[in-house]
């Protein structure tokens, strides 16, 4: 199938995405990046950029009649407290069942990035083949969260799910951690940088989406703040 000019015009940013990807691949080929191990982080979602938050969407059990809520807000930098710009994920979890008798369980809230759209050669993915792990910079209330990763696989609905443990599960105050592995390996920001374990035993070549969510028994409203640039 060959898209018409009218079809391309209706797809916002199609030409820009194609140009950006072609420029990126050209730069990689010119610098022979594929022949060496990358030494710089590859930022997937930069929450200091307000456009990144605008490109995400929230989800909750309200889609099936539940009562949980989820919001993702952009928080500008505050020089007075030396706080960088970040995204604030907050809401409430309710296990109250809707009137629909088919729904037997509720109680979840999440956010994820929007699909990256199309470019000249099909769907647009993040190429993470040269990288060993996925790191997230978060400031959490200590609850248990989960990360869903969707890759370019034979079954498009396949989801790789990992637990996101912060420094502590239950703490009276927030803690900032860098979580990098599905086995709850985390490092406090005050402990300096460390070399984390690989995300998993497999190394997906491309990623199409990332999402984070929480589900639990009825508790007070939750919030977690992705701080800075997860890479």
PDB file of C-alpha atoms in Angstrom:
ATOM      1  CA  UNK A   1       0.000   0.000   0.000  1.00  0.00           C
ATOM      2  CA  UNK A   2       1.253   3.486  -0.893  1.00  0.00           C
ATOM      3  CA  UNK A   3      -0.125   6.307   1.289  1.00  0.00           C
ATOM      4  CA  UNK A   4      -1.587   9.246  -0.601  1.00  0.00           C
ATOM      5  CA  UNK A   5      -0.623  12.861   0.039  1.00  0.00           C
ATOM      6  CA  UNK A   6      -3.980  13.429   1.740  1.00  0.00           C
ATOM      7  CA  UNK A   7      -3.384  10.485   4.060  1.00  0.00           C
ATOM      8  CA  UNK A   8       0.106  11.704   4.935  1.00  0.00           C
ATOM      9  CA  UNK A   9      -1.199  15.185   5.589  1.00  0.00           C
ATOM     10  CA  UNK A  10      -3.685  13.876   8.127  1.00  0.00           C
ATOM     11  CA  UNK A  11      -0.955  12.191  10.116  1.00  0.00           C
ATOM     12  CA  UNK A  12       0.535  14.924  12.260  1.00  0.00           C
ATOM     13  CA  UNK A  13       4.305  14.924  12.289  1.00  0.00           C
ATOM     14  CA  UNK A  14       4.693  12.038   9.826  1.00  0.00           C
ATOM     15  CA  UNK A  15       7.239  13.856   7.658  1.00  0.00           C
ATOM     16  CA  UNK A  16       9.096  15.225  10.698  1.00  0.00           C
ATOM     17  CA  UNK A  17       9.306  11.776  12.325  1.00  0.00           C
ATOM     18  CA  UNK A  18      10.577  10.271   9.096  1.00  0.00           C
ATOM     19  CA  UNK A  19      13.185  13.007   8.684  1.00  0.00           C
ATOM     20  CA  UNK A  20      14.327  12.676  12.305  1.00  0.00           C
ATOM     21  CA  UNK A  21      14.710   8.905  12.049  1.00  0.00           C
ATOM     22  CA  UNK A  22      16.558   9.097   8.740  1.00  0.00           C
ATOM     23  CA  UNK A  23      18.884  11.715  10.224  1.00  0.00           C
ATOM     24  CA  UNK A  24      19.491   9.529  13.283  1.00  0.00           C
ATOM     25  CA  UNK A  25      20.299   6.451  11.205  1.00  0.00           C
ATOM     26  CA  UNK A  26      22.545   8.503   8.919  1.00  0.00           C
ATOM     27  CA  UNK A  27      24.443   9.837  11.926  1.00  0.00           C
ATOM     28  CA  UNK A  28      24.829   6.327  13.340  1.00  0.00           C
ATOM     29  CA  UNK A  29      26.193   5.048  10.034  1.00  0.00           C
ATOM     30  CA  UNK A  30      28.554   8.003   9.599  1.00  0.00           C
ATOM     31  CA  UNK A  31      29.960   7.646  13.134  1.00  0.00           C
ATOM     32  CA  UNK A  32      30.073   3.831  12.920  1.00  0.00           C
ATOM     33  CA  UNK A  33      28.071   3.671  16.155  1.00  0.00           C
ATOM     34  CA  UNK A  34      26.978   0.104  15.448  1.00  0.00           C
ATOM     35  CA  UNK A  35      30.586  -1.081  15.786  1.00  0.00           C
ATOM     36  CA  UNK A  36      31.023   0.110  19.371  1.00  0.00           C
ATOM     37  CA  UNK A  37      29.217  -0.119  22.696  1.00  0.00           C
ATOM     38  CA  UNK A  38      27.220   3.047  23.469  1.00  0.00           C
ATOM     39  CA  UNK A  39      28.582   5.007  26.411  1.00  0.00           C
ATOM     40  CA  UNK A  40      25.880   7.662  26.640  1.00  0.00           C
ATOM     41  CA  UNK A  41      22.321   7.097  27.911  1.00  0.00           C
ATOM     42  CA  UNK A  42      19.511   6.958  25.381  1.00  0.00           C
ATOM     43  CA  UNK A  43      16.647   9.003  26.808  1.00  0.00           C
ATOM     44  CA  UNK A  44      13.294   7.479  25.950  1.00  0.00           C
ATOM     45  CA  UNK A  45      10.991   9.707  27.995  1.00  0.00           C
ATOM     46  CA  UNK A  46      12.257  13.054  29.281  1.00  0.00           C
ATOM     47  CA  UNK A  47       9.809  14.233  31.933  1.00  0.00           C
ATOM     48  CA  UNK A  48      11.511  17.619  32.197  1.00  0.00           C
ATOM     49  CA  UNK A  49       9.900  18.319  28.818  1.00  0.00           C
ATOM     50  CA  UNK A  50       6.232  19.248  29.038  1.00  0.00           C
ATOM     51  CA  UNK A  51       5.621  17.750  25.597  1.00  0.00           C
ATOM     52  CA  UNK A  52       6.583  14.318  26.953  1.00  0.00           C
ATOM     53  CA  UNK A  53       3.807  14.448  29.548  1.00  0.00           C
ATOM     54  CA  UNK A  54       1.386  15.630  26.859  1.00  0.00           C
ATOM     55  CA  UNK A  55       2.366  12.550  24.863  1.00  0.00           C
ATOM     56  CA  UNK A  56       1.329  10.177  27.663  1.00  0.00           C
ATOM     57  CA  UNK A  57      -2.094   8.961  28.686  1.00  0.00           C
ATOM     58  CA  UNK A  58      -3.559   7.703  31.953  1.00  0.00           C
ATOM     59  CA  UNK A  59      -5.648   4.589  32.497  1.00  0.00           C
ATOM     60  CA  UNK A  60      -7.670   3.191  35.382  1.00  0.00           C
ATOM     61  CA  UNK A  61     -10.427   0.717  36.122  1.00  0.00           C
ATOM     62  CA  UNK A  62     -12.944   3.447  35.288  1.00  0.00           C
ATOM     63  CA  UNK A  63     -12.753   2.042  31.781  1.00  0.00           C
ATOM     64  CA  UNK A  64     -14.736  -0.955  33.089  1.00  0.00           C
ATOM     65  CA  UNK A  65     -16.903   0.987  35.537  1.00  0.00           C
ATOM     66  CA  UNK A  66     -14.502   1.093  38.501  1.00  0.00           C
ATOM     67  CA  UNK A  67     -13.808   4.009  40.815  1.00  0.00           C
ATOM     68  CA  UNK A  68     -10.010   4.405  40.743  1.00  0.00           C
ATOM     69  CA  UNK A  69      -8.512   7.628  39.398  1.00  0.00           C
ATOM     70  CA  UNK A  70      -5.206   8.490  37.741  1.00  0.00           C
ATOM     71  CA  UNK A  71      -3.600  11.783  36.721  1.00  0.00           C
ATOM     72  CA  UNK A  72      -0.246  12.711  35.222  1.00  0.00           C
ATOM     73  CA  UNK A  73       0.723  16.362  35.623  1.00  0.00           C
ATOM     74  CA  UNK A  74       3.711  18.438  34.590  1.00  0.00           C
ATOM     75  CA  UNK A  75       5.461  20.176  37.497  1.00  0.00           C
ATOM     76  CA  UNK A  76       7.791  23.039  36.470  1.00  0.00           C
ATOM     77  CA  UNK A  77      11.238  23.423  37.998  1.00  0.00           C
ATOM     78  CA  UNK A  78      11.454  25.263  41.318  1.00  0.00           C
ATOM     79  CA  UNK A  79      14.801  27.062  41.740  1.00  0.00           C
ATOM     80  CA  UNK A  80      13.955  27.947  45.351  1.00  0.00           C
ATOM     81  CA  UNK A  81      13.988  24.281  46.375  1.00  0.00           C
ATOM     82  CA  UNK A  82      16.393  23.139  43.640  1.00  0.00           C
ATOM     83  CA  UNK A  83      13.678  20.827  42.303  1.00  0.00           C
ATOM     84  CA  UNK A  84      13.922  19.961  38.602  1.00  0.00           C
ATOM     85  CA  UNK A  85      10.913  19.835  36.323  1.00  0.00           C
ATOM     86  CA  UNK A  86       9.198  16.459  36.477  1.00  0.00           C
ATOM     87  CA  UNK A  87       5.952  14.559  35.989  1.00  0.00           C
ATOM     88  CA  UNK A  88       3.664  13.810  38.929  1.00  0.00           C
ATOM     89  CA  UNK A  89       1.599  10.626  38.748  1.00  0.00           C
ATOM     90  CA  UNK A  90      -1.140  10.622  41.374  1.00  0.00           C
ATOM     91  CA  UNK A  91      -4.637   9.367  42.023  1.00  0.00           C
ATOM     92  CA  UNK A  92      -6.576   6.921  44.158  1.00  0.00           C
ATOM     93  CA  UNK A  93      -7.154   3.187  44.180  1.00  0.00           C
ATOM     94  CA  UNK A  94     -10.592   1.722  44.862  1.00  0.00           C
ATOM     95  CA  UNK A  95     -11.571  -1.935  44.845  1.00  0.00           C
ATOM     96  CA  UNK A  96     -15.271  -1.103  44.861  1.00  0.00           C
ATOM     97  CA  UNK A  97     -16.960  -3.197  42.201  1.00  0.00           C
ATOM     98  CA  UNK A  98     -19.235  -1.631  39.581  1.00  0.00           C
ATOM     99  CA  UNK A  99     -22.814  -2.730  39.002  1.00  0.00           C
ATOM    100  CA  UNK A 100     -21.701  -4.880  36.076  1.00  0.00           C
ATOM    101  CA  UNK A 101     -21.778  -8.468  37.381  1.00  0.00           C
ATOM    102  CA  UNK A 102     -19.180  -9.524  34.814  1.00  0.00           C
ATOM    103  CA  UNK A 103     -16.505  -7.430  36.546  1.00  0.00           C
ATOM    104  CA  UNK A 104     -15.113  -9.465  39.443  1.00  0.00           C
ATOM    105  CA  UNK A 105     -12.030  -7.426  40.308  1.00  0.00           C
ATOM    106  CA  UNK A 106     -10.955  -3.774  40.080  1.00  0.00           C
ATOM    107  CA  UNK A 107      -8.361  -1.513  41.623  1.00  0.00           C
ATOM    108  CA  UNK A 108      -5.678  -0.275  39.245  1.00  0.00           C
ATOM    109  CA  UNK A 109      -4.339   2.995  37.867  1.00  0.00           C
ATOM    110  CA  UNK A 110      -1.618   3.549  35.286  1.00  0.00           C
ATOM    111  CA  UNK A 111      -0.031   5.803  32.715  1.00  0.00           C
ATOM    112  CA  UNK A 112       1.798   5.022  29.490  1.00  0.00           C
ATOM    113  CA  UNK A 113       3.263   6.745  26.481  1.00  0.00           C
ATOM    114  CA  UNK A 114       1.144   7.152  23.394  1.00  0.00           C
ATOM    115  CA  UNK A 115       2.049   5.058  20.370  1.00  0.00           C
ATOM    116  CA  UNK A 116       4.925   6.748  18.582  1.00  0.00           C
ATOM    117  CA  UNK A 117       3.065   6.679  15.285  1.00  0.00           C
ATOM    118  CA  UNK A 118       4.221   5.879  11.768  1.00  0.00           C
ATOM    119  CA  UNK A 119       7.184   6.898   9.718  1.00  0.00           C
ATOM    120  CA  UNK A 120       8.428   6.165   6.216  1.00  0.00           C
ATOM    121  CA  UNK A 121       9.091   2.476   6.903  1.00  0.00           C
ATOM    122  CA  UNK A 122       6.151   1.600   9.148  1.00  0.00           C
ATOM    123  CA  UNK A 123       5.609   1.823  12.896  1.00  0.00           C
ATOM    124  CA  UNK A 124       8.113   3.829  14.904  1.00  0.00           C
ATOM    125  CA  UNK A 125       9.957   2.074  17.743  1.00  0.00           C
ATOM    126  CA  UNK A 126      12.778   2.819  20.147  1.00  0.00           C
ATOM    127  CA  UNK A 127      15.848   0.898  19.023  1.00  0.00           C
ATOM    128  CA  UNK A 128      17.399  -0.387  22.278  1.00  0.00           C
ATOM    129  CA  UNK A 129      19.361  -3.307  20.860  1.00  0.00           C
ATOM    130  CA  UNK A 130      22.808  -1.910  21.881  1.00  0.00           C
ATOM    131  CA  UNK A 131      21.739  -1.302  25.504  1.00  0.00           C
ATOM    132  CA  UNK A 132      21.830  -3.670  28.483  1.00  0.00           C
ATOM    133  CA  UNK A 133      19.177  -2.293  30.824  1.00  0.00           C
ATOM    134  CA  UNK A 134      16.371   0.199  31.297  1.00  0.00           C
ATOM    135  CA  UNK A 135      16.777   2.744  34.102  1.00  0.00           C
ATOM    136  CA  UNK A 136      14.023   4.866  35.628  1.00  0.00           C
ATOM    137  CA  UNK A 137      14.520   7.874  37.870  1.00  0.00           C
ATOM    138  CA  UNK A 138      11.561   8.075  40.255  1.00  0.00           C
ATOM    139  CA  UNK A 139      10.578   9.601  43.573  1.00  0.00           C
ATOM    140  CA  UNK A 140       8.015   7.312  45.137  1.00  0.00           C
ATOM    141  CA  UNK A 141       5.773   6.941  48.160  1.00  0.00           C
ATOM    142  CA  UNK A 142       7.193   3.441  48.641  1.00  0.00           C
ATOM    143  CA  UNK A 143       4.295   1.469  47.206  1.00  0.00           C
ATOM    144  CA  UNK A 144       4.761  -1.423  44.819  1.00  0.00           C
ATOM    145  CA  UNK A 145       4.494  -0.512  41.174  1.00  0.00           C
ATOM    146  CA  UNK A 146       4.849  -2.481  37.970  1.00  0.00           C
ATOM    147  CA  UNK A 147       6.348  -1.590  34.615  1.00  0.00           C
ATOM    148  CA  UNK A 148       4.950  -2.961  31.366  1.00  0.00           C
ATOM    149  CA  UNK A 149       7.186  -3.046  28.301  1.00  0.00           C
ATOM    150  CA  UNK A 150       5.792  -3.739  24.852  1.00  0.00           C
ATOM    151  CA  UNK A 151       8.199  -4.771  22.109  1.00  0.00           C
ATOM    152  CA  UNK A 152       8.111  -5.391  18.392  1.00  0.00           C
ATOM    153  CA  UNK A 153       7.299  -9.102  18.563  1.00  0.00           C
ATOM    154  CA  UNK A 154       5.303 -11.665  16.616  1.00  0.00           C
ATOM    155  CA  UNK A 155       2.355 -11.246  18.997  1.00  0.00           C
ATOM    156  CA  UNK A 156       1.804  -7.490  19.309  1.00  0.00           C
ATOM    157  CA  UNK A 157      -0.207  -7.839  22.508  1.00  0.00           C
ATOM    158  CA  UNK A 158       2.684  -9.508  24.371  1.00  0.00           C
ATOM    159  CA  UNK A 159       3.715  -7.516  27.445  1.00  0.00           C
ATOM    160  CA  UNK A 160       6.933  -7.911  29.448  1.00  0.00           C
ATOM    161  CA  UNK A 161       6.101  -7.029  33.044  1.00  0.00           C
ATOM    162  CA  UNK A 162       8.586  -6.160  35.777  1.00  0.00           C
ATOM    163  CA  UNK A 163       8.199  -5.116  39.379  1.00  0.00           C
ATOM    164  CA  UNK A 164       9.359  -1.602  40.231  1.00  0.00           C
ATOM    165  CA  UNK A 165      10.577  -1.622  43.812  1.00  0.00           C
ATOM    166  CA  UNK A 166      11.782   1.626  45.299  1.00  0.00           C
ATOM    167  CA  UNK A 167      14.250   1.810  48.191  1.00  0.00           C
ATOM    168  CA  UNK A 168      11.576   0.767  50.678  1.00  0.00           C
ATOM    169  CA  UNK A 169       8.049  -0.550  50.261  1.00  0.00           C
ATOM    170  CA  UNK A 170       6.568   1.163  53.294  1.00  0.00           C
ATOM    171  CA  UNK A 171       8.121   4.400  54.493  1.00  0.00           C
ATOM    172  CA  UNK A 172       6.615   7.485  56.164  1.00  0.00           C
ATOM    173  CA  UNK A 173       8.377   9.810  53.724  1.00  0.00           C
ATOM    174  CA  UNK A 174       9.338   9.744  50.069  1.00  0.00           C
ATOM    175  CA  UNK A 175      12.514   8.147  48.785  1.00  0.00           C
ATOM    176  CA  UNK A 176      14.326   8.768  45.535  1.00  0.00           C
ATOM    177  CA  UNK A 177      15.734   5.715  43.821  1.00  0.00           C
ATOM    178  CA  UNK A 178      17.025   4.552  40.498  1.00  0.00           C
ATOM    179  CA  UNK A 179      15.431   1.212  39.706  1.00  0.00           C
ATOM    180  CA  UNK A 180      16.937  -0.861  36.950  1.00  0.00           C
ATOM    181  CA  UNK A 181      16.090  -4.532  37.395  1.00  0.00           C
ATOM    182  CA  UNK A 182      12.980  -6.692  37.822  1.00  0.00           C
ATOM    183  CA  UNK A 183      14.434  -8.135  41.044  1.00  0.00           C
ATOM    184  CA  UNK A 184      13.980  -4.984  43.079  1.00  0.00           C
ATOM    185  CA  UNK A 185      17.578  -3.818  42.782  1.00  0.00           C
ATOM    186  CA  UNK A 186      17.576  -0.111  43.596  1.00  0.00           C
ATOM    187  CA  UNK A 187      20.136   2.529  44.422  1.00  0.00           C
ATOM    188  CA  UNK A 188      19.584   5.625  46.508  1.00  0.00           C
ATOM    189  CA  UNK A 189      20.502   8.901  44.869  1.00  0.00           C
ATOM    190  CA  UNK A 190      22.757   9.608  47.843  1.00  0.00           C
ATOM    191  CA  UNK A 191      24.823   6.466  47.322  1.00  0.00           C
ATOM    192  CA  UNK A 192      26.351   7.576  44.034  1.00  0.00           C
ATOM    193  CA  UNK A 193      26.140   5.800  40.730  1.00  0.00           C
ATOM    194  CA  UNK A 194      26.317   2.048  40.516  1.00  0.00           C
ATOM    195  CA  UNK A 195      26.315  -0.448  37.691  1.00  0.00           C
ATOM    196  CA  UNK A 196      22.872  -2.105  37.794  1.00  0.00           C
ATOM    197  CA  UNK A 197      21.999  -5.605  36.700  1.00  0.00           C
ATOM    198  CA  UNK A 198      20.469  -6.238  33.307  1.00  0.00           C
ATOM    199  CA  UNK A 199      16.752  -5.690  32.983  1.00  0.00           C
ATOM    200  CA  UNK A 200      16.157  -9.291  32.010  1.00  0.00           C
ATOM    201  CA  UNK A 201      17.782 -12.298  30.381  1.00  0.00           C
ATOM    202  CA  UNK A 202      16.458 -11.287  26.975  1.00  0.00           C
ATOM    203  CA  UNK A 203      17.472  -8.224  25.010  1.00  0.00           C
ATOM    204  CA  UNK A 204      14.569  -6.876  22.941  1.00  0.00           C
ATOM    205  CA  UNK A 205      15.722  -5.002  19.880  1.00  0.00           C
ATOM    206  CA  UNK A 206      12.917  -2.466  19.851  1.00  0.00           C
ATOM    207  CA  UNK A 207      10.385  -1.016  22.282  1.00  0.00           C
ATOM    208  CA  UNK A 208       7.011   0.340  21.284  1.00  0.00           C
ATOM    209  CA  UNK A 209       5.640   1.491  24.638  1.00  0.00           C
ATOM    210  CA  UNK A 210       6.326   1.817  28.350  1.00  0.00           C
ATOM    211  CA  UNK A 211       3.716   1.962  31.078  1.00  0.00           C
ATOM    212  CA  UNK A 212       3.670   2.066  34.873  1.00  0.00           C
ATOM    213  CA  UNK A 213       0.785   1.135  37.103  1.00  0.00           C
ATOM    214  CA  UNK A 214      -0.190   0.194  40.627  1.00  0.00           C
ATOM    215  CA  UNK A 215      -2.936  -1.970  42.054  1.00  0.00           C
ATOM    216  CA  UNK A 216      -3.676  -2.642  45.704  1.00  0.00           C
ATOM    217  CA  UNK A 217      -6.324  -2.792  48.424  1.00  0.00           C
ATOM    218  CA  UNK A 218      -8.159   0.428  49.379  1.00  0.00           C
ATOM    219  CA  UNK A 219      -5.631   2.957  50.668  1.00  0.00           C
ATOM    220  CA  UNK A 220      -5.245   6.753  50.698  1.00  0.00           C
ATOM    221  CA  UNK A 221      -4.508   8.514  47.404  1.00  0.00           C
ATOM    222  CA  UNK A 222      -1.205   7.539  45.814  1.00  0.00           C
ATOM    223  CA  UNK A 223       1.379   9.536  43.989  1.00  0.00           C
ATOM    224  CA  UNK A 224       4.771   8.972  42.456  1.00  0.00           C
ATOM    225  CA  UNK A 225       6.965  11.491  40.735  1.00  0.00           C
ATOM    226  CA  UNK A 226       9.110  10.488  37.773  1.00  0.00           C
ATOM    227  CA  UNK A 227      11.946  12.928  38.388  1.00  0.00           C
ATOM    228  CA  UNK A 228      14.179  14.055  35.578  1.00  0.00           C
ATOM    229  CA  UNK A 229      15.129  11.858  32.643  1.00  0.00           C
ATOM    230  CA  UNK A 230      14.525   8.112  32.714  1.00  0.00           C
ATOM    231  CA  UNK A 231      16.716   6.443  30.185  1.00  0.00           C
TER     232      UNK A 231
END
